[in-house]
């Protein structure tokens, strides 16, 4: 009935209906594991913030390193720090699209090292969360 009177509201109503799934979030209150997840995130927030800050520094340092190693050889791919930043983010997050890659020996050596650092960079927050979750789970079992 509303759609007949206001036909332009049709899209808005469709989007509003799509948001009904948010009601499922109420279930999180009744499941103990979700409680522990929120407690874990709060307990590990400082360590996670430190690891994400460290990741940001590593991303910028690796972008600058590749810019200096490859910038003059491949100006279309590494000719500026923001272009090198794209490669750095893709490599350090272990996505590795393959659209941009180093071709000089120094660039390849740096890229191999940076890729290994990326694996550790992704594993660090996962380890922090897993350890804190286990601790919180153990604490809740004692109660």
Short mmCIF file of C-alpha atoms in Angstrom, two decimals:
data_model
loop_
_atom_site.label_atom_id
_atom_site.label_comp_id
_atom_site.label_asym_id
_atom_site.label_seq_id
_atom_site.Cartn_x
_atom_site.Cartn_y
_atom_site.Cartn_z
CA UNK A 1 0.00 0.00 0.00
CA UNK A 2 2.81 2.41 0.91
CA UNK A 3 4.62 1.53 -2.31
CA UNK A 4 1.61 2.52 -4.38
CA UNK A 5 1.39 5.92 -2.68
CA UNK A 6 5.16 6.51 -2.63
CA UNK A 7 6.79 4.44 -5.41
CA UNK A 8 10.22 5.97 -4.79
CA UNK A 9 10.28 4.36 -1.32
CA UNK A 10 10.51 0.88 -2.84
CA UNK A 11 14.28 0.66 -2.73
CA UNK A 12 14.43 1.97 0.81
CA UNK A 13 11.99 -0.63 2.04
CA UNK A 14 13.96 -3.40 0.34
CA UNK A 15 17.12 -2.24 2.12
CA UNK A 16 15.28 -1.95 5.41
CA UNK A 17 14.04 -5.52 5.08
CA UNK A 18 17.59 -6.65 4.38
CA UNK A 19 18.63 -5.27 7.76
CA UNK A 20 16.25 -7.61 9.57
CA UNK A 21 19.09 -10.07 9.96
CA UNK A 22 20.46 -7.72 12.65
CA UNK A 23 17.88 -9.23 14.98
CA UNK A 24 20.12 -12.29 15.06
CA UNK A 25 22.60 -10.23 17.06
CA UNK A 26 20.26 -10.62 20.03
CA UNK A 27 21.23 -14.29 20.12
CA UNK A 28 24.77 -13.32 21.07
CA UNK A 29 23.52 -12.39 24.54
CA UNK A 30 22.51 -15.98 25.21
CA UNK A 31 25.57 -17.79 23.92
CA UNK A 32 28.46 -18.00 26.39
CA UNK A 33 31.16 -18.23 23.72
CA UNK A 34 30.22 -14.85 22.30
CA UNK A 35 30.50 -13.37 25.76
CA UNK A 36 34.01 -14.75 26.01
CA UNK A 37 34.85 -13.34 22.55
CA UNK A 38 33.89 -9.82 23.65
CA UNK A 39 35.82 -10.20 26.90
CA UNK A 40 38.79 -11.46 24.90
CA UNK A 41 38.70 -8.49 22.53
CA UNK A 42 38.61 -6.09 25.45
CA UNK A 43 41.39 -7.90 27.31
CA UNK A 44 43.66 -8.06 24.26
CA UNK A 45 42.88 -4.60 22.91
CA UNK A 46 46.22 -3.07 23.94
CA UNK A 47 48.28 -5.89 22.47
CA UNK A 48 46.19 -5.86 19.29
CA UNK A 49 46.57 -2.09 18.98
CA UNK A 50 50.33 -2.44 19.38
CA UNK A 51 50.53 -5.19 16.77
CA UNK A 52 48.40 -3.18 14.31
CA UNK A 53 50.56 -0.10 14.90
CA UNK A 54 53.65 -2.20 14.29
CA UNK A 55 52.03 -3.56 11.12
CA UNK A 56 51.43 -0.02 9.89
CA UNK A 57 55.07 0.87 10.42
CA UNK A 58 56.20 -2.30 8.65
CA UNK A 59 53.91 -1.55 5.71
CA UNK A 60 55.34 1.94 5.29
CA UNK A 61 58.96 0.84 5.74
CA UNK A 62 58.57 -1.93 3.18
CA UNK A 63 56.87 0.46 0.74
CA UNK A 64 59.77 2.89 1.03
CA UNK A 65 62.30 0.06 0.63
CA UNK A 66 60.67 -1.14 -2.60
CA UNK A 67 60.26 2.42 -3.83
CA UNK A 68 64.01 2.96 -3.53
CA UNK A 69 64.87 -0.47 -4.92
CA UNK A 70 62.44 -0.51 -7.87
CA UNK A 71 61.23 3.06 -8.40
CA UNK A 72 63.67 4.00 -11.16
CA UNK A 73 63.43 0.63 -12.91
CA UNK A 74 59.63 0.32 -12.80
CA UNK A 75 58.23 3.85 -12.46
CA UNK A 76 54.77 2.69 -13.54
CA UNK A 77 54.57 0.24 -10.63
CA UNK A 78 56.90 1.63 -7.95
CA UNK A 79 57.43 5.21 -9.13
CA UNK A 80 55.89 6.73 -6.01
CA UNK A 81 55.49 5.68 -2.41
CA UNK A 82 51.68 5.29 -2.71
CA UNK A 83 52.17 2.90 -5.64
CA UNK A 84 54.72 0.95 -3.63
CA UNK A 85 52.30 1.04 -0.71
CA UNK A 86 49.78 -0.94 -2.76
CA UNK A 87 52.37 -3.66 -3.32
CA UNK A 88 53.38 -3.56 0.34
CA UNK A 89 49.84 -4.01 1.63
CA UNK A 90 49.12 -6.84 -0.83
CA UNK A 91 52.36 -8.62 0.07
CA UNK A 92 52.34 -8.15 3.84
CA UNK A 93 48.74 -9.23 4.21
CA UNK A 94 49.69 -12.35 2.24
CA UNK A 95 47.12 -11.58 -0.48
CA UNK A 96 49.74 -11.19 -3.20
CA UNK A 97 47.63 -10.26 -6.21
CA UNK A 98 50.62 -10.55 -8.55
CA UNK A 99 49.74 -7.42 -10.51
CA UNK A 100 52.89 -5.64 -9.29
CA UNK A 101 56.15 -7.38 -8.48
CA UNK A 102 59.84 -6.51 -8.25
CA UNK A 103 62.21 -7.41 -11.08
CA UNK A 104 65.63 -6.35 -9.78
CA UNK A 105 67.71 -8.75 -7.65
CA UNK A 106 67.63 -6.35 -4.69
CA UNK A 107 63.88 -5.91 -5.08
CA UNK A 108 63.35 -9.68 -5.17
CA UNK A 109 65.45 -10.22 -2.05
CA UNK A 110 63.56 -7.47 -0.23
CA UNK A 111 60.26 -8.89 -1.44
CA UNK A 112 61.10 -12.37 -0.14
CA UNK A 113 62.04 -10.97 3.27
CA UNK A 114 58.97 -8.72 3.37
CA UNK A 115 56.69 -11.64 2.47
CA UNK A 116 58.11 -13.65 5.39
CA UNK A 117 57.58 -10.69 7.70
CA UNK A 118 54.01 -10.54 6.39
CA UNK A 119 53.33 -14.09 7.52
CA UNK A 120 54.50 -13.18 11.01
CA UNK A 121 52.52 -9.95 10.90
CA UNK A 122 49.31 -11.85 10.18
CA UNK A 123 50.09 -14.57 12.73
CA UNK A 124 50.80 -12.18 15.60
CA UNK A 125 47.24 -10.89 16.15
CA UNK A 126 45.91 -14.41 15.64
CA UNK A 127 48.23 -15.70 18.36
CA UNK A 128 47.30 -12.85 20.69
CA UNK A 129 43.60 -13.56 20.23
CA UNK A 130 43.98 -17.33 20.58
CA UNK A 131 46.04 -17.04 23.77
CA UNK A 132 43.73 -14.48 25.35
CA UNK A 133 40.65 -16.46 24.35
CA UNK A 134 42.10 -19.59 25.95
CA UNK A 135 42.88 -17.66 29.13
CA UNK A 136 39.38 -16.19 29.29
CA UNK A 137 37.81 -19.58 28.60
CA UNK A 138 39.86 -21.11 31.40
CA UNK A 139 38.82 -18.31 33.78
CA UNK A 140 35.15 -18.78 32.94
CA UNK A 141 35.39 -22.54 33.49
CA UNK A 142 36.71 -21.95 37.01
CA UNK A 143 33.65 -19.87 37.92
#
